[in-house]
């Protein structure tokens, strides 16, 4: 089994997924998707166009999960080491033609499950599609490159049968018999995250105010540890 995680997931989504992958499915590797690097400068624009790469990396590390890329996944599928793929989030770091190749190789396995908020190439190839709420329909937190945890609040209700990623992971885990992955909301997920992940140690949901909260000494930035926080001189 291979799990693809998008760095557009919230910290809460990533925690639920990491707990399922590591403690209940026995995985030691997780494949990181996301948008490809883009233009950058020394002022405002960063090459990483994904909002939560820093948060997910710190969470996966806390569970001992090695992060691998999509090329490694394709190699594992073609070599017969992967028989099922669970993609959480629709963002992949390659153009449509390459995504189609990824999707076809995944579809050739005995099971391909895609959990996403939008139609796309991989969703069209999947045997099962789980409808996820879009980012504007979610409550949760992101960790930016400077190590600041910032709150995301839903602007509109999620539509139809869609649910936040962490909730879908929780419901799936419960169907598999893992009742300890049941939470009553994103605050409960974040509270457990802070207890389990050293990068968030000592925080609580109430600590994340309108301007977020800095965890600079706890969360290592995705790159360049000396990058100043927004607004710093």
PDB file of C-alpha atoms in Angstrom:
ATOM      1  CA  UNK A   1       0.000   0.000   0.000  1.00  0.00           C
ATOM      2  CA  UNK A   2       1.221   3.487  -0.885  1.00  0.00           C
ATOM      3  CA  UNK A   3      -0.223   6.746   0.451  1.00  0.00           C
ATOM      4  CA  UNK A   4       0.184  10.026  -1.447  1.00  0.00           C
ATOM      5  CA  UNK A   5      -0.289  13.097   0.752  1.00  0.00           C
ATOM      6  CA  UNK A   6      -0.750  16.614  -0.605  1.00  0.00           C
ATOM      7  CA  UNK A   7       0.973  19.486   1.251  1.00  0.00           C
ATOM      8  CA  UNK A   8      -2.307  21.353   0.824  1.00  0.00           C
ATOM      9  CA  UNK A   9      -3.656  19.235   3.683  1.00  0.00           C
ATOM     10  CA  UNK A  10      -4.062  20.946   7.049  1.00  0.00           C
ATOM     11  CA  UNK A  11      -1.987  19.901  10.041  1.00  0.00           C
ATOM     12  CA  UNK A  12      -5.061  18.094  11.335  1.00  0.00           C
ATOM     13  CA  UNK A  13      -5.474  16.189   8.064  1.00  0.00           C
ATOM     14  CA  UNK A  14      -1.804  15.238   8.069  1.00  0.00           C
ATOM     15  CA  UNK A  15      -1.894  14.064  11.682  1.00  0.00           C
ATOM     16  CA  UNK A  16      -4.896  11.782  11.091  1.00  0.00           C
ATOM     17  CA  UNK A  17      -3.266  10.360   7.985  1.00  0.00           C
ATOM     18  CA  UNK A  18       0.130   9.845   9.640  1.00  0.00           C
ATOM     19  CA  UNK A  19      -1.447   8.097  12.624  1.00  0.00           C
ATOM     20  CA  UNK A  20      -3.380   5.740  10.344  1.00  0.00           C
ATOM     21  CA  UNK A  21      -0.362   5.074   8.113  1.00  0.00           C
ATOM     22  CA  UNK A  22       2.224   4.505  10.824  1.00  0.00           C
ATOM     23  CA  UNK A  23       0.397   3.044  13.810  1.00  0.00           C
ATOM     24  CA  UNK A  24      -2.319   1.001  12.100  1.00  0.00           C
ATOM     25  CA  UNK A  25      -1.213   0.206   8.558  1.00  0.00           C
ATOM     26  CA  UNK A  26       2.443  -0.309   9.473  1.00  0.00           C
ATOM     27  CA  UNK A  27       3.801   1.960   6.720  1.00  0.00           C
ATOM     28  CA  UNK A  28       7.278   3.457   6.977  1.00  0.00           C
ATOM     29  CA  UNK A  29       7.171   5.666   3.874  1.00  0.00           C
ATOM     30  CA  UNK A  30       4.700   8.265   2.659  1.00  0.00           C
ATOM     31  CA  UNK A  31       4.773   9.857  -0.793  1.00  0.00           C
ATOM     32  CA  UNK A  32       4.496  13.645  -0.874  1.00  0.00           C
ATOM     33  CA  UNK A  33       2.559  15.276  -3.699  1.00  0.00           C
ATOM     34  CA  UNK A  34       1.898  18.977  -4.154  1.00  0.00           C
ATOM     35  CA  UNK A  35       2.369  21.655  -6.761  1.00  0.00           C
ATOM     36  CA  UNK A  36       5.780  21.872  -8.503  1.00  0.00           C
ATOM     37  CA  UNK A  37       8.237  24.636  -7.542  1.00  0.00           C
ATOM     38  CA  UNK A  38       7.550  28.019  -9.136  1.00  0.00           C
ATOM     39  CA  UNK A  39       9.078  31.470  -9.414  1.00  0.00           C
ATOM     40  CA  UNK A  40      10.761  32.921  -6.344  1.00  0.00           C
ATOM     41  CA  UNK A  41      12.509  36.084  -5.199  1.00  0.00           C
ATOM     42  CA  UNK A  42      14.276  37.291  -2.080  1.00  0.00           C
ATOM     43  CA  UNK A  43      11.303  39.311  -0.823  1.00  0.00           C
ATOM     44  CA  UNK A  44       7.834  37.757  -0.949  1.00  0.00           C
ATOM     45  CA  UNK A  45       7.670  34.850  -3.372  1.00  0.00           C
ATOM     46  CA  UNK A  46       8.881  31.404  -2.360  1.00  0.00           C
ATOM     47  CA  UNK A  47       9.542  28.565  -4.805  1.00  0.00           C
ATOM     48  CA  UNK A  48       7.338  26.248  -2.735  1.00  0.00           C
ATOM     49  CA  UNK A  49       3.743  26.963  -3.792  1.00  0.00           C
ATOM     50  CA  UNK A  50       2.231  24.569  -1.264  1.00  0.00           C
ATOM     51  CA  UNK A  51       0.839  26.064   1.955  1.00  0.00           C
ATOM     52  CA  UNK A  52       1.716  23.335   4.442  1.00  0.00           C
ATOM     53  CA  UNK A  53       4.847  21.455   3.432  1.00  0.00           C
ATOM     54  CA  UNK A  54       6.550  22.512   6.681  1.00  0.00           C
ATOM     55  CA  UNK A  55       3.702  21.295   8.893  1.00  0.00           C
ATOM     56  CA  UNK A  56       3.321  17.926   7.167  1.00  0.00           C
ATOM     57  CA  UNK A  57       7.061  17.232   7.199  1.00  0.00           C
ATOM     58  CA  UNK A  58       7.251  17.822  10.952  1.00  0.00           C
ATOM     59  CA  UNK A  59       4.220  15.591  11.574  1.00  0.00           C
ATOM     60  CA  UNK A  60       5.444  12.752   9.349  1.00  0.00           C
ATOM     61  CA  UNK A  61       8.874  12.916  10.985  1.00  0.00           C
ATOM     62  CA  UNK A  62       7.286  12.572  14.429  1.00  0.00           C
ATOM     63  CA  UNK A  63       5.715   9.281  13.303  1.00  0.00           C
ATOM     64  CA  UNK A  64       8.946   8.030  11.772  1.00  0.00           C
ATOM     65  CA  UNK A  65       7.577   8.216   8.233  1.00  0.00           C
ATOM     66  CA  UNK A  66      10.164   8.633   5.491  1.00  0.00           C
ATOM     67  CA  UNK A  67       9.062  11.056   2.759  1.00  0.00           C
ATOM     68  CA  UNK A  68       9.513   9.944  -0.863  1.00  0.00           C
ATOM     69  CA  UNK A  69       8.575  11.577  -4.152  1.00  0.00           C
ATOM     70  CA  UNK A  70       6.200  10.565  -6.945  1.00  0.00           C
ATOM     71  CA  UNK A  71       9.014   9.250  -9.150  1.00  0.00           C
ATOM     72  CA  UNK A  72       9.873   6.756  -6.410  1.00  0.00           C
ATOM     73  CA  UNK A  73       6.218   5.717  -6.265  1.00  0.00           C
ATOM     74  CA  UNK A  74       6.123   5.047 -10.012  1.00  0.00           C
ATOM     75  CA  UNK A  75       9.234   2.905  -9.721  1.00  0.00           C
ATOM     76  CA  UNK A  76       7.705   0.915  -6.860  1.00  0.00           C
ATOM     77  CA  UNK A  77       4.469   0.353  -8.810  1.00  0.00           C
ATOM     78  CA  UNK A  78       6.266  -0.769 -11.966  1.00  0.00           C
ATOM     79  CA  UNK A  79       8.493  -3.109  -9.972  1.00  0.00           C
ATOM     80  CA  UNK A  80       5.435  -4.711  -8.377  1.00  0.00           C
ATOM     81  CA  UNK A  81       6.137  -3.508  -4.821  1.00  0.00           C
ATOM     82  CA  UNK A  82       2.896  -1.486  -4.653  1.00  0.00           C
ATOM     83  CA  UNK A  83      -0.521  -3.101  -5.115  1.00  0.00           C
ATOM     84  CA  UNK A  84      -2.791  -0.308  -3.866  1.00  0.00           C
ATOM     85  CA  UNK A  85      -2.618   3.496  -3.848  1.00  0.00           C
ATOM     86  CA  UNK A  86      -4.502   5.900  -1.570  1.00  0.00           C
ATOM     87  CA  UNK A  87      -4.127   9.496  -2.791  1.00  0.00           C
ATOM     88  CA  UNK A  88      -5.191  12.170  -0.279  1.00  0.00           C
ATOM     89  CA  UNK A  89      -5.472  15.567  -1.952  1.00  0.00           C
ATOM     90  CA  UNK A  90      -5.445  16.194  -5.680  1.00  0.00           C
ATOM     91  CA  UNK A  91      -2.228  18.173  -6.146  1.00  0.00           C
ATOM     92  CA  UNK A  92       0.664  16.414  -7.886  1.00  0.00           C
ATOM     93  CA  UNK A  93       4.049  17.981  -8.789  1.00  0.00           C
ATOM     94  CA  UNK A  94       3.969  17.352 -12.527  1.00  0.00           C
ATOM     95  CA  UNK A  95       2.156  18.505 -15.699  1.00  0.00           C
ATOM     96  CA  UNK A  96      -1.089  16.885 -16.860  1.00  0.00           C
ATOM     97  CA  UNK A  97       0.678  14.437 -19.181  1.00  0.00           C
ATOM     98  CA  UNK A  98       2.830  13.140 -16.340  1.00  0.00           C
ATOM     99  CA  UNK A  99      -0.167  13.077 -13.987  1.00  0.00           C
ATOM    100  CA  UNK A 100      -1.993  10.936 -16.551  1.00  0.00           C
ATOM    101  CA  UNK A 101       0.973   8.544 -16.487  1.00  0.00           C
ATOM    102  CA  UNK A 102       0.895   8.439 -12.694  1.00  0.00           C
ATOM    103  CA  UNK A 103      -2.855   7.853 -12.738  1.00  0.00           C
ATOM    104  CA  UNK A 104      -2.646   5.079 -15.320  1.00  0.00           C
ATOM    105  CA  UNK A 105       0.107   3.295 -13.418  1.00  0.00           C
ATOM    106  CA  UNK A 106      -1.907   3.618 -10.201  1.00  0.00           C
ATOM    107  CA  UNK A 107      -5.067   2.408 -11.951  1.00  0.00           C
ATOM    108  CA  UNK A 108      -3.190  -0.683 -13.125  1.00  0.00           C
ATOM    109  CA  UNK A 109      -2.796  -1.732  -9.499  1.00  0.00           C
ATOM    110  CA  UNK A 110      -5.612  -3.741  -7.928  1.00  0.00           C
ATOM    111  CA  UNK A 111      -6.995  -0.723  -6.114  1.00  0.00           C
ATOM    112  CA  UNK A 112      -6.697   3.043  -6.565  1.00  0.00           C
ATOM    113  CA  UNK A 113      -8.529   5.321  -4.137  1.00  0.00           C
ATOM    114  CA  UNK A 114      -8.472   9.100  -4.639  1.00  0.00           C
ATOM    115  CA  UNK A 115      -9.699  11.501  -1.933  1.00  0.00           C
ATOM    116  CA  UNK A 116     -10.053  14.967  -3.410  1.00  0.00           C
ATOM    117  CA  UNK A 117     -12.277  18.029  -3.728  1.00  0.00           C
ATOM    118  CA  UNK A 118     -12.086  18.430  -7.502  1.00  0.00           C
ATOM    119  CA  UNK A 119     -12.416  16.349 -10.625  1.00  0.00           C
ATOM    120  CA  UNK A 120      -9.108  15.588 -12.297  1.00  0.00           C
ATOM    121  CA  UNK A 121      -7.018  13.048 -14.133  1.00  0.00           C
ATOM    122  CA  UNK A 122      -6.372  10.808 -11.136  1.00  0.00           C
ATOM    123  CA  UNK A 123      -9.978  10.952  -9.924  1.00  0.00           C
ATOM    124  CA  UNK A 124     -11.128   9.861 -13.380  1.00  0.00           C
ATOM    125  CA  UNK A 125      -8.850   6.799 -13.196  1.00  0.00           C
ATOM    126  CA  UNK A 126      -9.686   5.800  -9.620  1.00  0.00           C
ATOM    127  CA  UNK A 127     -11.764   2.767  -8.677  1.00  0.00           C
ATOM    128  CA  UNK A 128     -13.049   4.721  -5.667  1.00  0.00           C
ATOM    129  CA  UNK A 129     -13.333   8.509  -5.213  1.00  0.00           C
ATOM    130  CA  UNK A 130     -13.897   9.945  -1.731  1.00  0.00           C
ATOM    131  CA  UNK A 131     -15.241  13.536  -1.904  1.00  0.00           C
ATOM    132  CA  UNK A 132     -13.236  15.933   0.262  1.00  0.00           C
ATOM    133  CA  UNK A 133     -14.188  19.447   1.297  1.00  0.00           C
ATOM    134  CA  UNK A 134     -12.298  22.239  -0.452  1.00  0.00           C
ATOM    135  CA  UNK A 135      -9.859  24.436   1.481  1.00  0.00           C
ATOM    136  CA  UNK A 136     -12.423  27.255   1.798  1.00  0.00           C
ATOM    137  CA  UNK A 137     -14.840  24.800   3.433  1.00  0.00           C
ATOM    138  CA  UNK A 138     -12.420  23.631   6.139  1.00  0.00           C
ATOM    139  CA  UNK A 139     -11.379  24.571   9.659  1.00  0.00           C
ATOM    140  CA  UNK A 140      -7.825  23.749  10.667  1.00  0.00           C
ATOM    141  CA  UNK A 141      -4.251  25.001  10.758  1.00  0.00           C
ATOM    142  CA  UNK A 142      -1.270  25.394   8.429  1.00  0.00           C
ATOM    143  CA  UNK A 143       2.393  25.918   9.352  1.00  0.00           C
ATOM    144  CA  UNK A 144       4.214  28.363   7.102  1.00  0.00           C
ATOM    145  CA  UNK A 145       7.865  28.245   6.100  1.00  0.00           C
ATOM    146  CA  UNK A 146       8.850  30.466   9.019  1.00  0.00           C
ATOM    147  CA  UNK A 147       7.301  28.026  11.506  1.00  0.00           C
ATOM    148  CA  UNK A 148       4.185  30.073  12.275  1.00  0.00           C
ATOM    149  CA  UNK A 149       1.006  28.043  12.835  1.00  0.00           C
ATOM    150  CA  UNK A 150      -1.930  29.899  11.290  1.00  0.00           C
ATOM    151  CA  UNK A 151      -5.631  29.147  11.553  1.00  0.00           C
ATOM    152  CA  UNK A 152      -7.862  28.395   8.582  1.00  0.00           C
ATOM    153  CA  UNK A 153     -11.582  29.036   9.052  1.00  0.00           C
ATOM    154  CA  UNK A 154     -14.315  27.748   6.774  1.00  0.00           C
ATOM    155  CA  UNK A 155     -15.855  30.497   4.650  1.00  0.00           C
ATOM    156  CA  UNK A 156     -18.744  28.325   3.419  1.00  0.00           C
ATOM    157  CA  UNK A 157     -20.208  24.938   4.451  1.00  0.00           C
ATOM    158  CA  UNK A 158     -18.907  21.871   2.670  1.00  0.00           C
ATOM    159  CA  UNK A 159     -21.181  20.548  -0.067  1.00  0.00           C
ATOM    160  CA  UNK A 160     -23.056  17.291  -0.463  1.00  0.00           C
ATOM    161  CA  UNK A 161     -21.321  14.201   0.909  1.00  0.00           C
ATOM    162  CA  UNK A 162     -17.909  15.875   1.103  1.00  0.00           C
ATOM    163  CA  UNK A 163     -16.048  15.973   4.407  1.00  0.00           C
ATOM    164  CA  UNK A 164     -12.719  17.382   5.640  1.00  0.00           C
ATOM    165  CA  UNK A 165      -9.802  15.079   4.894  1.00  0.00           C
ATOM    166  CA  UNK A 166      -9.164  14.313   8.578  1.00  0.00           C
ATOM    167  CA  UNK A 167     -12.792  13.250   9.007  1.00  0.00           C
ATOM    168  CA  UNK A 168     -12.728  10.953   5.982  1.00  0.00           C
ATOM    169  CA  UNK A 169      -9.521   9.363   7.282  1.00  0.00           C
ATOM    170  CA  UNK A 170     -11.192   8.948  10.685  1.00  0.00           C
ATOM    171  CA  UNK A 171     -14.322   7.349   9.215  1.00  0.00           C
ATOM    172  CA  UNK A 172     -12.243   5.049   7.024  1.00  0.00           C
ATOM    173  CA  UNK A 173     -10.117   4.013   9.995  1.00  0.00           C
ATOM    174  CA  UNK A 174     -13.197   3.257  12.081  1.00  0.00           C
ATOM    175  CA  UNK A 175     -14.583   1.066   9.284  1.00  0.00           C
ATOM    176  CA  UNK A 176     -11.270  -0.809   9.480  1.00  0.00           C
ATOM    177  CA  UNK A 177     -11.716  -1.277  13.235  1.00  0.00           C
ATOM    178  CA  UNK A 178      -9.411   1.489  14.488  1.00  0.00           C
ATOM    179  CA  UNK A 179     -11.782   3.284  16.854  1.00  0.00           C
ATOM    180  CA  UNK A 180      -9.017   5.359  18.457  1.00  0.00           C
ATOM    181  CA  UNK A 181      -8.922   7.523  15.342  1.00  0.00           C
ATOM    182  CA  UNK A 182     -12.330   9.003  16.185  1.00  0.00           C
ATOM    183  CA  UNK A 183     -12.400  12.742  16.931  1.00  0.00           C
ATOM    184  CA  UNK A 184     -15.335  15.107  17.432  1.00  0.00           C
ATOM    185  CA  UNK A 185     -13.807  18.020  15.513  1.00  0.00           C
ATOM    186  CA  UNK A 186     -10.594  19.656  14.297  1.00  0.00           C
ATOM    187  CA  UNK A 187      -9.866  21.146  17.737  1.00  0.00           C
ATOM    188  CA  UNK A 188      -9.704  17.636  19.189  1.00  0.00           C
ATOM    189  CA  UNK A 189      -7.353  16.536  16.408  1.00  0.00           C
ATOM    190  CA  UNK A 190      -5.114  19.565  16.981  1.00  0.00           C
ATOM    191  CA  UNK A 191      -5.031  18.957  20.732  1.00  0.00           C
ATOM    192  CA  UNK A 192      -3.828  15.379  20.236  1.00  0.00           C
ATOM    193  CA  UNK A 193      -1.385  16.558  17.587  1.00  0.00           C
ATOM    194  CA  UNK A 194       0.190  18.957  20.098  1.00  0.00           C
ATOM    195  CA  UNK A 195       0.569  16.094  22.575  1.00  0.00           C
ATOM    196  CA  UNK A 196       2.134  13.723  20.053  1.00  0.00           C
ATOM    197  CA  UNK A 197       4.261  15.927  17.778  1.00  0.00           C
ATOM    198  CA  UNK A 198       7.197  17.621  19.461  1.00  0.00           C
ATOM    199  CA  UNK A 199       7.218  20.484  16.961  1.00  0.00           C
ATOM    200  CA  UNK A 200       3.849  21.582  18.358  1.00  0.00           C
ATOM    201  CA  UNK A 201       4.601  20.738  21.994  1.00  0.00           C
ATOM    202  CA  UNK A 202       2.984  23.003  24.559  1.00  0.00           C
ATOM    203  CA  UNK A 203       0.422  24.482  22.181  1.00  0.00           C
ATOM    204  CA  UNK A 204      -3.349  24.299  22.430  1.00  0.00           C
ATOM    205  CA  UNK A 205      -6.095  25.324  19.984  1.00  0.00           C
ATOM    206  CA  UNK A 206      -6.598  28.574  21.907  1.00  0.00           C
ATOM    207  CA  UNK A 207      -2.964  29.590  21.351  1.00  0.00           C
ATOM    208  CA  UNK A 208      -3.525  30.040  17.612  1.00  0.00           C
ATOM    209  CA  UNK A 209      -4.907  33.577  17.462  1.00  0.00           C
ATOM    210  CA  UNK A 210      -5.723  35.823  14.489  1.00  0.00           C
ATOM    211  CA  UNK A 211      -2.010  36.289  13.741  1.00  0.00           C
ATOM    212  CA  UNK A 212      -1.121  32.659  14.372  1.00  0.00           C
ATOM    213  CA  UNK A 213       1.574  31.545  16.801  1.00  0.00           C
ATOM    214  CA  UNK A 214       5.280  31.141  16.168  1.00  0.00           C
ATOM    215  CA  UNK A 215       6.797  27.731  16.747  1.00  0.00           C
ATOM    216  CA  UNK A 216      10.188  28.734  15.396  1.00  0.00           C
ATOM    217  CA  UNK A 217      12.050  26.759  18.039  1.00  0.00           C
ATOM    218  CA  UNK A 218       9.812  23.728  17.501  1.00  0.00           C
ATOM    219  CA  UNK A 219       9.103  23.501  13.765  1.00  0.00           C
ATOM    220  CA  UNK A 220      12.040  23.407  11.349  1.00  0.00           C
ATOM    221  CA  UNK A 221      11.242  25.381   8.183  1.00  0.00           C
ATOM    222  CA  UNK A 222      11.037  23.407   4.951  1.00  0.00           C
ATOM    223  CA  UNK A 223      14.221  25.191   3.803  1.00  0.00           C
ATOM    224  CA  UNK A 224      16.495  28.115   4.748  1.00  0.00           C
ATOM    225  CA  UNK A 225      16.221  28.261   8.520  1.00  0.00           C
ATOM    226  CA  UNK A 226      17.198  31.920   8.511  1.00  0.00           C
ATOM    227  CA  UNK A 227      14.204  33.147   6.480  1.00  0.00           C
ATOM    228  CA  UNK A 228      12.524  35.931   8.545  1.00  0.00           C
ATOM    229  CA  UNK A 229       8.894  35.767   9.485  1.00  0.00           C
ATOM    230  CA  UNK A 230       6.440  37.969   7.635  1.00  0.00           C
ATOM    231  CA  UNK A 231       6.640  41.498   9.027  1.00  0.00           C
ATOM    232  CA  UNK A 232      10.057  40.992  10.596  1.00  0.00           C
ATOM    233  CA  UNK A 233      12.725  43.635   9.822  1.00  0.00           C
TER     234      UNK A 233
END
